[in-house]
mmCIF file of C-alpha atoms and ligand atoms in Angstrom:
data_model
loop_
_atom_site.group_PDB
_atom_site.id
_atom_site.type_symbol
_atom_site.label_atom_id
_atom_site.label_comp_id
_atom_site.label_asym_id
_atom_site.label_seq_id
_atom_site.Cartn_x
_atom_site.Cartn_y
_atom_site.Cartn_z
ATOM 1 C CA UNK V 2 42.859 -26.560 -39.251
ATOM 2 C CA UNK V 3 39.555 -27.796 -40.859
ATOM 3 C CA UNK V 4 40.702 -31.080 -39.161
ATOM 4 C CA UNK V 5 40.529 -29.837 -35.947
ATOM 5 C CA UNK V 6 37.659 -28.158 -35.824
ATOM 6 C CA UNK V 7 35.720 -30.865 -36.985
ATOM 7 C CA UNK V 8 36.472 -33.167 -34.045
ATOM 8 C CA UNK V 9 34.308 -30.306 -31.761
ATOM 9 C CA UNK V 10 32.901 -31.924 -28.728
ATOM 10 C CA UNK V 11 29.251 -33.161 -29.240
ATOM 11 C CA UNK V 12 28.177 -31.439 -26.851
ATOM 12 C CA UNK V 13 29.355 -28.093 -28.748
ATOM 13 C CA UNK V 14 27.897 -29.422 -31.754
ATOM 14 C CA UNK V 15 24.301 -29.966 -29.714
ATOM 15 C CA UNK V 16 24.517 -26.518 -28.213
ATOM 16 C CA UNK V 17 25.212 -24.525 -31.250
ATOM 17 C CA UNK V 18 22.696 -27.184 -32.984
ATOM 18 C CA UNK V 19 19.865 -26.112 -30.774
ATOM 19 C CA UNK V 20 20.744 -22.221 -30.779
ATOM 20 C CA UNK V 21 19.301 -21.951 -33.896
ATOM 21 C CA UNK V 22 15.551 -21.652 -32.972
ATOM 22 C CA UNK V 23 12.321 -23.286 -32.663
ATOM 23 C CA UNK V 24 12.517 -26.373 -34.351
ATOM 24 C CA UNK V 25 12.596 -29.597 -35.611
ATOM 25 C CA UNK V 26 14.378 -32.291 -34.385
ATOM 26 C CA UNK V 27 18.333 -32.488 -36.306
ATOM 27 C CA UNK V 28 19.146 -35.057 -38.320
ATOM 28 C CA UNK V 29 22.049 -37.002 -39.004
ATOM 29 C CA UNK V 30 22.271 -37.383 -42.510
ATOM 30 C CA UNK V 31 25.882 -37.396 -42.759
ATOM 31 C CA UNK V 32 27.758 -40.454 -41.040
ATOM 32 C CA UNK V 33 31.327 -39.464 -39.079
ATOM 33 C CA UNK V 34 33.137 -41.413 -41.978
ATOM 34 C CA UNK V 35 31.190 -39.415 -44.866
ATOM 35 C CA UNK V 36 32.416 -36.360 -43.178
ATOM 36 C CA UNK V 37 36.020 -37.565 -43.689
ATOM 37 C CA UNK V 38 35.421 -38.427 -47.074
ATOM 38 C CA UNK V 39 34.284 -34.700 -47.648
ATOM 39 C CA UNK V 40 37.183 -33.394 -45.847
ATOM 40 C CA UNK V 41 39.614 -35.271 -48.661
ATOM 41 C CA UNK V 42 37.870 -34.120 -51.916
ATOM 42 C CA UNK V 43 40.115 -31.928 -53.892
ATOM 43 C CA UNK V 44 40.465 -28.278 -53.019
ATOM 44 C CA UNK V 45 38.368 -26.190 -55.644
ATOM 45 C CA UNK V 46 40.301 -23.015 -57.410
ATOM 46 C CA UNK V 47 37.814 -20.584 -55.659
ATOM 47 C CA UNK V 48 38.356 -22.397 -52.648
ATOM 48 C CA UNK V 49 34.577 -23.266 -52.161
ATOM 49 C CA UNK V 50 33.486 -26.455 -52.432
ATOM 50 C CA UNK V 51 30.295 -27.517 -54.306
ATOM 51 C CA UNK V 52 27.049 -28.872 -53.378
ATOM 52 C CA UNK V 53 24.633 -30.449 -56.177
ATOM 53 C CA UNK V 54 20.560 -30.685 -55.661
ATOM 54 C CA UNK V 55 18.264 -32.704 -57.467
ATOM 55 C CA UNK V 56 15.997 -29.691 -58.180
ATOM 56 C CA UNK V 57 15.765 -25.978 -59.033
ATOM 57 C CA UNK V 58 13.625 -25.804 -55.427
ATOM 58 C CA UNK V 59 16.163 -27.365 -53.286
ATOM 59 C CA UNK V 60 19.117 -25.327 -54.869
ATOM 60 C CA UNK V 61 16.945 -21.755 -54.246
ATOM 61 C CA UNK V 62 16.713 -23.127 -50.397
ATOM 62 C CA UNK V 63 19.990 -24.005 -50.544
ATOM 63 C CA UNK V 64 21.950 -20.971 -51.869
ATOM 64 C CA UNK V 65 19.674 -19.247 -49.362
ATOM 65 C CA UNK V 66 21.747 -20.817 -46.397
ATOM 66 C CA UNK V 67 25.364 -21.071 -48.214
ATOM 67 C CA UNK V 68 25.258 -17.377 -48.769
ATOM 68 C CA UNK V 69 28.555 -16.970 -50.714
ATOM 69 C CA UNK V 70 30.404 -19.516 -48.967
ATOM 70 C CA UNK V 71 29.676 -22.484 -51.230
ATOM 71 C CA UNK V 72 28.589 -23.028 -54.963
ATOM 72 C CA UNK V 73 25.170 -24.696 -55.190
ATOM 73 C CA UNK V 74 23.752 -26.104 -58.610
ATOM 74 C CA UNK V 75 20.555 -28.047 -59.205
ATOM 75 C CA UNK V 76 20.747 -31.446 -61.817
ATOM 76 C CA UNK V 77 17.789 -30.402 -63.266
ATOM 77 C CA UNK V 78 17.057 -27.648 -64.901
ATOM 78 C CA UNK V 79 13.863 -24.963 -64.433
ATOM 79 C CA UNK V 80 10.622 -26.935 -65.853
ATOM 80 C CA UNK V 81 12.547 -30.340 -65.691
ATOM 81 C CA UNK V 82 10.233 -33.564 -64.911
ATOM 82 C CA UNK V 83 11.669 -34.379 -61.153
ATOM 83 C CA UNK V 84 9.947 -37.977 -60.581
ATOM 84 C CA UNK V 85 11.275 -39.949 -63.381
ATOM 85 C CA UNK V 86 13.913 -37.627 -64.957
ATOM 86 C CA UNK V 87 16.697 -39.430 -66.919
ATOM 87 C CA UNK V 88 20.328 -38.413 -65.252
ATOM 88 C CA UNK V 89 22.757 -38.116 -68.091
ATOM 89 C CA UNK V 90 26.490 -38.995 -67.993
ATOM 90 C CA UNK V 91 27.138 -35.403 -67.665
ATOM 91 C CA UNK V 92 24.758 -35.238 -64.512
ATOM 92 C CA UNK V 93 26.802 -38.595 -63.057
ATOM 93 C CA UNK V 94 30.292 -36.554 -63.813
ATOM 94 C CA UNK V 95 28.965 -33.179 -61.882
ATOM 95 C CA UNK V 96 27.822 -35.282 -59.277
ATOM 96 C CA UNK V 97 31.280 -37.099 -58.937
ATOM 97 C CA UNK V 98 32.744 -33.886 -58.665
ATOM 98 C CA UNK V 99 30.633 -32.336 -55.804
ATOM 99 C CA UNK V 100 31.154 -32.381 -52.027
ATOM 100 C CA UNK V 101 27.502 -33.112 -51.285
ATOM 101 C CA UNK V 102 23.898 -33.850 -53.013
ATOM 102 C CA UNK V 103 21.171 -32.888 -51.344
ATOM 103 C CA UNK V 104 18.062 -34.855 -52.545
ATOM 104 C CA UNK V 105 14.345 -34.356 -51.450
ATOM 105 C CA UNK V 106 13.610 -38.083 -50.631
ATOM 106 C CA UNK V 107 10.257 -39.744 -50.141
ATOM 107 C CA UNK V 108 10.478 -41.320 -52.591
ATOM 108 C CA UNK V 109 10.070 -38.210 -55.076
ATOM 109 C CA UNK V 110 13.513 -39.006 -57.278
ATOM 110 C CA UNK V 111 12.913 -42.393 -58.877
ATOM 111 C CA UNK V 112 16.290 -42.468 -60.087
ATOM 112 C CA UNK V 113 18.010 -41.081 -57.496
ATOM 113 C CA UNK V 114 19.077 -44.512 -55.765
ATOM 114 C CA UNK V 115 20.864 -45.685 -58.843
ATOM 115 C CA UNK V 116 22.233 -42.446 -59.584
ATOM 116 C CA UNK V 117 24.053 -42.358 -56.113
ATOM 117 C CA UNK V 118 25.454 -45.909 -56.954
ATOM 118 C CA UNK V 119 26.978 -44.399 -60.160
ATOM 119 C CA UNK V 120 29.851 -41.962 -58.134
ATOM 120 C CA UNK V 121 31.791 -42.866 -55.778
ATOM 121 C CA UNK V 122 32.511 -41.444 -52.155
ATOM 122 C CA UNK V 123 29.858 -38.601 -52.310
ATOM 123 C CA UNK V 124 28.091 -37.946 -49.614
ATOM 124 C CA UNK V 125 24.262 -37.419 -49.983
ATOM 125 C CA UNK V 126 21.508 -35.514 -47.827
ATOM 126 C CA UNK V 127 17.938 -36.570 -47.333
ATOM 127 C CA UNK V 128 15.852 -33.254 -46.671
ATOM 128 C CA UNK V 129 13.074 -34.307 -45.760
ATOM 129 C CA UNK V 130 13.955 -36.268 -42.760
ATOM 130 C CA UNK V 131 11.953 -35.778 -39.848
ATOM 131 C CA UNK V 132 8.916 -34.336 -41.743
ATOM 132 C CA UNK V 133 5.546 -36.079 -40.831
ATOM 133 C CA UNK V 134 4.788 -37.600 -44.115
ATOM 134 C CA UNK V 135 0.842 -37.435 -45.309
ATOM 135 C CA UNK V 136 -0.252 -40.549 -47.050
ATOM 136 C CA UNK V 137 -1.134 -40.979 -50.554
ATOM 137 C CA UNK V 138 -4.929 -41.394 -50.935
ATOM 138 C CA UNK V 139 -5.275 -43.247 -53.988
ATOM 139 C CA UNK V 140 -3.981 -44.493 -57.488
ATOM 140 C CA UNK V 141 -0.699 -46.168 -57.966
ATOM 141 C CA UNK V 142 1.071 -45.153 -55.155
ATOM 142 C CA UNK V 143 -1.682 -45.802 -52.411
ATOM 143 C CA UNK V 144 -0.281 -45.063 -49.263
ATOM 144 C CA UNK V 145 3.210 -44.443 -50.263
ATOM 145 C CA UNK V 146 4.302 -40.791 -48.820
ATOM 146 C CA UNK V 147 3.429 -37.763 -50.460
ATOM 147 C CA UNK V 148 6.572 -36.675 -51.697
ATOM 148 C CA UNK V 149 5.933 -32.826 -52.254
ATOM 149 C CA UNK V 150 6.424 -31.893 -48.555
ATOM 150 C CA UNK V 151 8.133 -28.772 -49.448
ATOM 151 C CA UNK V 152 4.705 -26.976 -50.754
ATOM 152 C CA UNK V 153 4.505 -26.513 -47.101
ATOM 153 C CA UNK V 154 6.359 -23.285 -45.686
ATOM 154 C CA UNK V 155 6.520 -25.057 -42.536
ATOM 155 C CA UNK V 156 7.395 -28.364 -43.503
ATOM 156 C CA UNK V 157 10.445 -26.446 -45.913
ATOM 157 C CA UNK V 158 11.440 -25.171 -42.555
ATOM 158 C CA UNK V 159 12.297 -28.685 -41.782
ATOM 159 C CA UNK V 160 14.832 -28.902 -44.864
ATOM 160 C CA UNK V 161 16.410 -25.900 -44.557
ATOM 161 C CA UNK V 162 17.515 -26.809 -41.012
ATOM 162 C CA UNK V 163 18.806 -30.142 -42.442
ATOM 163 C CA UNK V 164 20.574 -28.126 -45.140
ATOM 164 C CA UNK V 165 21.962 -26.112 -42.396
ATOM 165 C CA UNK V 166 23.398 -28.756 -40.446
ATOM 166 C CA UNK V 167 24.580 -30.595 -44.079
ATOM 167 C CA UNK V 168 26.535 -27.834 -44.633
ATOM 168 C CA UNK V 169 28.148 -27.178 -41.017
ATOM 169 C CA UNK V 170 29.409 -30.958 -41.161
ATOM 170 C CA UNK V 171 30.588 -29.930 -44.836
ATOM 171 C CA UNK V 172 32.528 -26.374 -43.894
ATOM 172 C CA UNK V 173 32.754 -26.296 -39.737
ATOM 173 C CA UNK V 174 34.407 -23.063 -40.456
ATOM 174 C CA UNK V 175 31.899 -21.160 -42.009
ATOM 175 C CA UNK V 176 28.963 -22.833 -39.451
ATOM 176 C CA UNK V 177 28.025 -19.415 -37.972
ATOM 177 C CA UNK V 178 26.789 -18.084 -41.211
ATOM 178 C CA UNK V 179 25.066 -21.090 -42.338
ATOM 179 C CA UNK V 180 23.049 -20.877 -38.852
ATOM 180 C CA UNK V 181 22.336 -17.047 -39.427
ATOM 181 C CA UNK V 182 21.438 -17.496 -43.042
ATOM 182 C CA UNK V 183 19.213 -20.568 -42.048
ATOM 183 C CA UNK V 184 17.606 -18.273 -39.283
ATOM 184 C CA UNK V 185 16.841 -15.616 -41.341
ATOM 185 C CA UNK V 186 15.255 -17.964 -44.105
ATOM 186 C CA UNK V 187 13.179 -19.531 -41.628
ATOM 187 C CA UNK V 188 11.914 -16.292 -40.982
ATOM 188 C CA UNK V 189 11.029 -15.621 -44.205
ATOM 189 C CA UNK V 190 9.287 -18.724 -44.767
ATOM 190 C CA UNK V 191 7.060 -18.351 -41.804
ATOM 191 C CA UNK V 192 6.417 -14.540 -43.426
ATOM 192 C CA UNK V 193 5.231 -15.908 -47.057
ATOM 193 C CA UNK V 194 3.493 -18.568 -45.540
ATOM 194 C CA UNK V 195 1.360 -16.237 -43.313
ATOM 195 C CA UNK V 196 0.902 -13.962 -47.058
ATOM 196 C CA UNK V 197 -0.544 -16.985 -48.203
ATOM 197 C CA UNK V 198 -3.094 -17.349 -45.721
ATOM 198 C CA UNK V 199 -4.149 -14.058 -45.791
ATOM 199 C CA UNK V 200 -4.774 -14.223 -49.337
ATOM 200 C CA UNK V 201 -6.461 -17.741 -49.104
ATOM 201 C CA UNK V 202 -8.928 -16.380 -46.239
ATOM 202 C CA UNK V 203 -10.458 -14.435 -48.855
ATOM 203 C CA UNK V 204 -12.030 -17.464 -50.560
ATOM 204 C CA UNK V 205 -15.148 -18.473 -49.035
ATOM 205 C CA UNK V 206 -15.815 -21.952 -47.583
ATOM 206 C CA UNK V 207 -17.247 -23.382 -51.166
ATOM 207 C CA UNK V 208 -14.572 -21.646 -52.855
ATOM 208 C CA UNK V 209 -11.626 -23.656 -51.482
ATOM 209 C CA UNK V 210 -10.765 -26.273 -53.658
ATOM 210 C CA UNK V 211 -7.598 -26.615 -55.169
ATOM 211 C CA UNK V 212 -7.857 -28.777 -58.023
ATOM 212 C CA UNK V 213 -4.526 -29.974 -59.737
ATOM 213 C CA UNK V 214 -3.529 -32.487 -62.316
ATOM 214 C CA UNK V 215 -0.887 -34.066 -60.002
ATOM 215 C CA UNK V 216 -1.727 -34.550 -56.795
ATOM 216 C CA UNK V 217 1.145 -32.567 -55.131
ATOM 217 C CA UNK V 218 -0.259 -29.654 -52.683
ATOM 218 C CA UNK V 219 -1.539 -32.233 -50.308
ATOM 219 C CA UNK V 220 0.572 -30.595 -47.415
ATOM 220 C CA UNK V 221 -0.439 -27.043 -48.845
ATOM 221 C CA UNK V 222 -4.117 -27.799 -48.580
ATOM 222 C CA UNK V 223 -3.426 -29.476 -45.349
ATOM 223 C CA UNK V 224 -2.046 -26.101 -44.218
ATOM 224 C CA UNK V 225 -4.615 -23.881 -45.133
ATOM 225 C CA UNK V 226 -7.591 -25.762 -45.153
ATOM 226 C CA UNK V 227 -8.575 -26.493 -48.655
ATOM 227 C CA UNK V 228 -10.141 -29.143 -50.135
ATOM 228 C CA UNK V 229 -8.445 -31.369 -52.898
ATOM 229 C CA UNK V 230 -8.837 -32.783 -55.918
ATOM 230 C CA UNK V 231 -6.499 -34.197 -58.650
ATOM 231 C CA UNK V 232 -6.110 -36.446 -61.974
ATOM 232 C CA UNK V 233 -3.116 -38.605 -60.813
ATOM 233 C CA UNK V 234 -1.781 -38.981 -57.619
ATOM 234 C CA UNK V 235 1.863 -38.680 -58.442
ATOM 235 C CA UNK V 236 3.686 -37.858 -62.070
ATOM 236 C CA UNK V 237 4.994 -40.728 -62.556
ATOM 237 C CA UNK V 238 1.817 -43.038 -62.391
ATOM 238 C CA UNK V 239 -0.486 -42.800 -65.485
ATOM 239 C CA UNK V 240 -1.349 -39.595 -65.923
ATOM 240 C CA UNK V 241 -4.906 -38.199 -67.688
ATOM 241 C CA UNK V 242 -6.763 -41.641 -68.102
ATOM 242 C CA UNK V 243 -10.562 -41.733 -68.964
ATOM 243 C CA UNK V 244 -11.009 -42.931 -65.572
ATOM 244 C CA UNK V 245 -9.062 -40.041 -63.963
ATOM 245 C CA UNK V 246 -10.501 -37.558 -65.721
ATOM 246 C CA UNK V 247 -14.090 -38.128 -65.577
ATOM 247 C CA UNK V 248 -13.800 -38.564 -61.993
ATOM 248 C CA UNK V 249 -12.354 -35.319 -61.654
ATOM 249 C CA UNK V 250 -14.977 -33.761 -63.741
ATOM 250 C CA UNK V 251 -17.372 -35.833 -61.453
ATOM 251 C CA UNK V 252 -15.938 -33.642 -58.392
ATOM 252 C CA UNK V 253 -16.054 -30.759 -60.215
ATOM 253 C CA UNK V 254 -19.760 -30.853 -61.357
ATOM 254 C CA UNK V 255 -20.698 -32.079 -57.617
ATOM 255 C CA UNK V 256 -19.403 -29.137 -55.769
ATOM 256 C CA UNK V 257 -19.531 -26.653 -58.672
ATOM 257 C CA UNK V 258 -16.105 -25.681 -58.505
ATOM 258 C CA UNK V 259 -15.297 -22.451 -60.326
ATOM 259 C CA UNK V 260 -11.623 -22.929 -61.076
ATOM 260 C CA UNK V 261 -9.347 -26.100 -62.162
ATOM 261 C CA UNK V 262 -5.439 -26.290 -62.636
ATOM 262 C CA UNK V 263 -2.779 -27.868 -63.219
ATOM 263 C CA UNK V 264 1.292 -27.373 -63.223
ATOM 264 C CA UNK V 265 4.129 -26.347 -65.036
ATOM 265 C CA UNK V 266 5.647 -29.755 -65.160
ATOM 266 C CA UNK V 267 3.184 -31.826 -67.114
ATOM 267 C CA UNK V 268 0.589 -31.830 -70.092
ATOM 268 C CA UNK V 269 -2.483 -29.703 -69.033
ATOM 269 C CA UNK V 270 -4.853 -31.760 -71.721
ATOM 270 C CA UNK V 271 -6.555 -33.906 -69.096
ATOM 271 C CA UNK V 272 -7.416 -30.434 -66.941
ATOM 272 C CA UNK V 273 -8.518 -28.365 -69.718
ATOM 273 C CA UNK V 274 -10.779 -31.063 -70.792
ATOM 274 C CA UNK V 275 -12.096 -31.589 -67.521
ATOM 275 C CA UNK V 276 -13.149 -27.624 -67.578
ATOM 276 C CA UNK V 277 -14.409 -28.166 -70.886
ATOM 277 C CA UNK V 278 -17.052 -31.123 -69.564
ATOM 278 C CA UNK V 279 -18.083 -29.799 -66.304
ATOM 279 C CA UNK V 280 -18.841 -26.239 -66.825
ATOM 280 C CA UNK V 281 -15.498 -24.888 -65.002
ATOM 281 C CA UNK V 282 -12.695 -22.628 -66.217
ATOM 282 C CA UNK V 283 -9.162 -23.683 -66.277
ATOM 283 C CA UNK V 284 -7.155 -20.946 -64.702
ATOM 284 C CA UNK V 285 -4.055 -21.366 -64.992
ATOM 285 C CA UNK V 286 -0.800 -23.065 -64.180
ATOM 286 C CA UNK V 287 1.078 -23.816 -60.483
ATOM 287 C CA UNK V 288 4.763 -24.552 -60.016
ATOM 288 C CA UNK V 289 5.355 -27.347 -57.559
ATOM 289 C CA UNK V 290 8.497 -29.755 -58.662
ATOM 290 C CA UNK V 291 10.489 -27.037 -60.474
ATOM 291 C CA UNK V 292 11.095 -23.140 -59.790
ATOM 292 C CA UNK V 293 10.656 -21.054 -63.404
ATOM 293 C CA UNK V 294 13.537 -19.612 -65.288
ATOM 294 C CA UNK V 295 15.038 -16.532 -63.756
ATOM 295 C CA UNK V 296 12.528 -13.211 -64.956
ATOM 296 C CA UNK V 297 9.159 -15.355 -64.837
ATOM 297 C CA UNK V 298 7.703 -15.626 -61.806
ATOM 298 C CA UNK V 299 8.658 -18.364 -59.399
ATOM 299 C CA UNK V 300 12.157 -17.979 -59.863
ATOM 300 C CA UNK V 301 12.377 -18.294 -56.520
ATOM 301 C CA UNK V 302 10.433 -20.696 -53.727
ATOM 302 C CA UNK V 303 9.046 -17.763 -51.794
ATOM 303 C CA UNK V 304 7.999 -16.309 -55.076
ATOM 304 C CA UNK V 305 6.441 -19.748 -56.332
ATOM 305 C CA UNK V 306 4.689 -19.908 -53.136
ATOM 306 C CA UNK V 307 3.009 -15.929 -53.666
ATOM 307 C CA UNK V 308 2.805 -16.584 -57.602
ATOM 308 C CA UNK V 309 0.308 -19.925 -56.864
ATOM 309 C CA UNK V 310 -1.891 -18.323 -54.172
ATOM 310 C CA UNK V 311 -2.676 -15.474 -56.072
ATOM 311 C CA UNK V 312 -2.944 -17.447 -59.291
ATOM 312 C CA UNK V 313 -5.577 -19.750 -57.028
ATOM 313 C CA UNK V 314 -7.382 -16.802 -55.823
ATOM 314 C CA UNK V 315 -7.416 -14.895 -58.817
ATOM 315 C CA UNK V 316 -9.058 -18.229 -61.005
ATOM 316 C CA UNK V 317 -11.414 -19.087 -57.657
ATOM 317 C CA UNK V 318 -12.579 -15.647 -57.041
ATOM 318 C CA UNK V 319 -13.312 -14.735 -60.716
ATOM 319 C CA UNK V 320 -14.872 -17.221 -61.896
ATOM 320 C CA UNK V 321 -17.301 -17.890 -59.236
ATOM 321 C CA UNK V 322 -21.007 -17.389 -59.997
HETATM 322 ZN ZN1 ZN G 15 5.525 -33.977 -58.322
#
């Protein structure tokens, strides 16, 4: 039965494809022939089969459009280093055993390539196809993309409809759920990101600087308007070298900026020192490459999205002279 209803007309396939809202441009991560190889994999004992993600923040979007129709599990785990994490055998042996991985691309999992090449006959998604990518402006990675395109509630809109249509080319039978599901976490993206602005807009214009160790809300601060600054371009380039820092401290002195951060993910040293030497205050830590555990607060994206503004705004705001 699955059989048949995966050889749907394309046209069908377009239609329903282009019911589901407003956006994006569909992708076609999945070839015809990785379809089939889906189709074989062994039937699970609850029936569902199982997609893997390379990140707590992919697996939150995820579950968000499987509903309770498939089991979704990130590799890493909450707090995990994304960029240059080590995959263990264990990793390689869930991964063998999934139906799909869905995998942020631009070049954000180092290891992802040769991870892949260690299972056989899994089929992979690449969620950010079709984003715009913005540039990288300097260090290491000069003009590589910016990987984190996520951090933008917009630009996340982009991935969940590729996890949508992932998942209908998985489970055809279950493809009016995933489209509802998707739907309705569009919506709420688009609501959380406009929370987000109207918490920003309270920062005046010499207030908006968003000053990070890694350099990973580029698309956030090209959303709503901030100015940036960070250490290190991406994590895994050098991270908190003399030359790094006192160029941040530089910045900071320049356009007396009140506030300074940095992220779960990584050593906040560098930052604190740089708020030690230029007069600021560091205020506090941002997720960006890893939700937090369940019962802190970004345990979910929307969440990490309301937990940094309001950690911004609270550090910008208070500490302004
Ligand atoms: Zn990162």
């Amino acid at each position: 039965m699955a059989a048949i209803k995966k050889l749907k007309p394309p046209v069908f396939i377009m239609l329903s494809m282009l019911a589901l809202t407003t956006v994006f441009g569909c992708t076609q991560s999945l070839k015809p022939e990785d379809t089939a190889q889906v189709q074989t994999s062994s039937p699970r004992v609850d029936g569902k089969k199982k997609v893997l993600t390379t990140f707590t923040i992919l697996a939150d979007m995820a579950r968000n459009v499987a509903g309770d129709k498939l089991v979704v599990e990130s590799i890493t785990r909450p707090g995990a280093e994304i960029h240059d994490y080590e995959p263990t055998p264990s990793d390689i042996k869930r991964a063998q055993e999934a139906d799909l991985v869905l995998f942020n691309g631009l070049g954000l999992e180092r290891w992802f390539e040769k991870f892949m090449g260690s299972v056989r006959n899994v089929t992979s998604a690449n969620l950010s196809e079709g984003v715009q990518p913005i540039a990288i402006a300097s260090g290491a990675y000069l003009n590589k993309p910016n990987p984190h395109a996520w951090m933008s509630p917009n630009d996340a809109a982009i991935y969940v409809e590729n996890i949508r249509s992932s998942f209908v080319k998985l489970d055809p039978a279950n493809e009016a759920t995933y489209n509802a599901n998707a739907k309705a976490y569009i919506q709420k993206l688009q609501q959380v990101s406009q929370e987000v602005k109207t918490q920003l807009a309270t920062l005046s214009p010499t207030q908006r600087y968003l000053v990070t160790c890694e350099g990973a809300f580029s698309y956030m601060a090209r959303d709503y308007g901030l100015q940036e600054a960070y250490l290190w371009a991406v994590n895994s380039e050098q991270e908190g070298t003399p030359q790094q820092i006192a160029r941040v401290i530089d910045t900071v002195r320049k356009n007396k900026i009140p506030a300074v951060f940095c992220e779960t993910t990584v050593s906040d040293k560098a930052q604190r020192q740089v708020a030690r030497e230029s007069n600021s205050t560091f205020a506090g830590v941002l997720y960006v490459d890893s939700l937090s555990e369940v019962g802190k607060p970004a345990a979910t994206f929307l969440d990490l999205q309301r937990y940094n503004a309001s950690t911004l705004v609270q550090g910008l705001l208070s500490k302004s002279k």
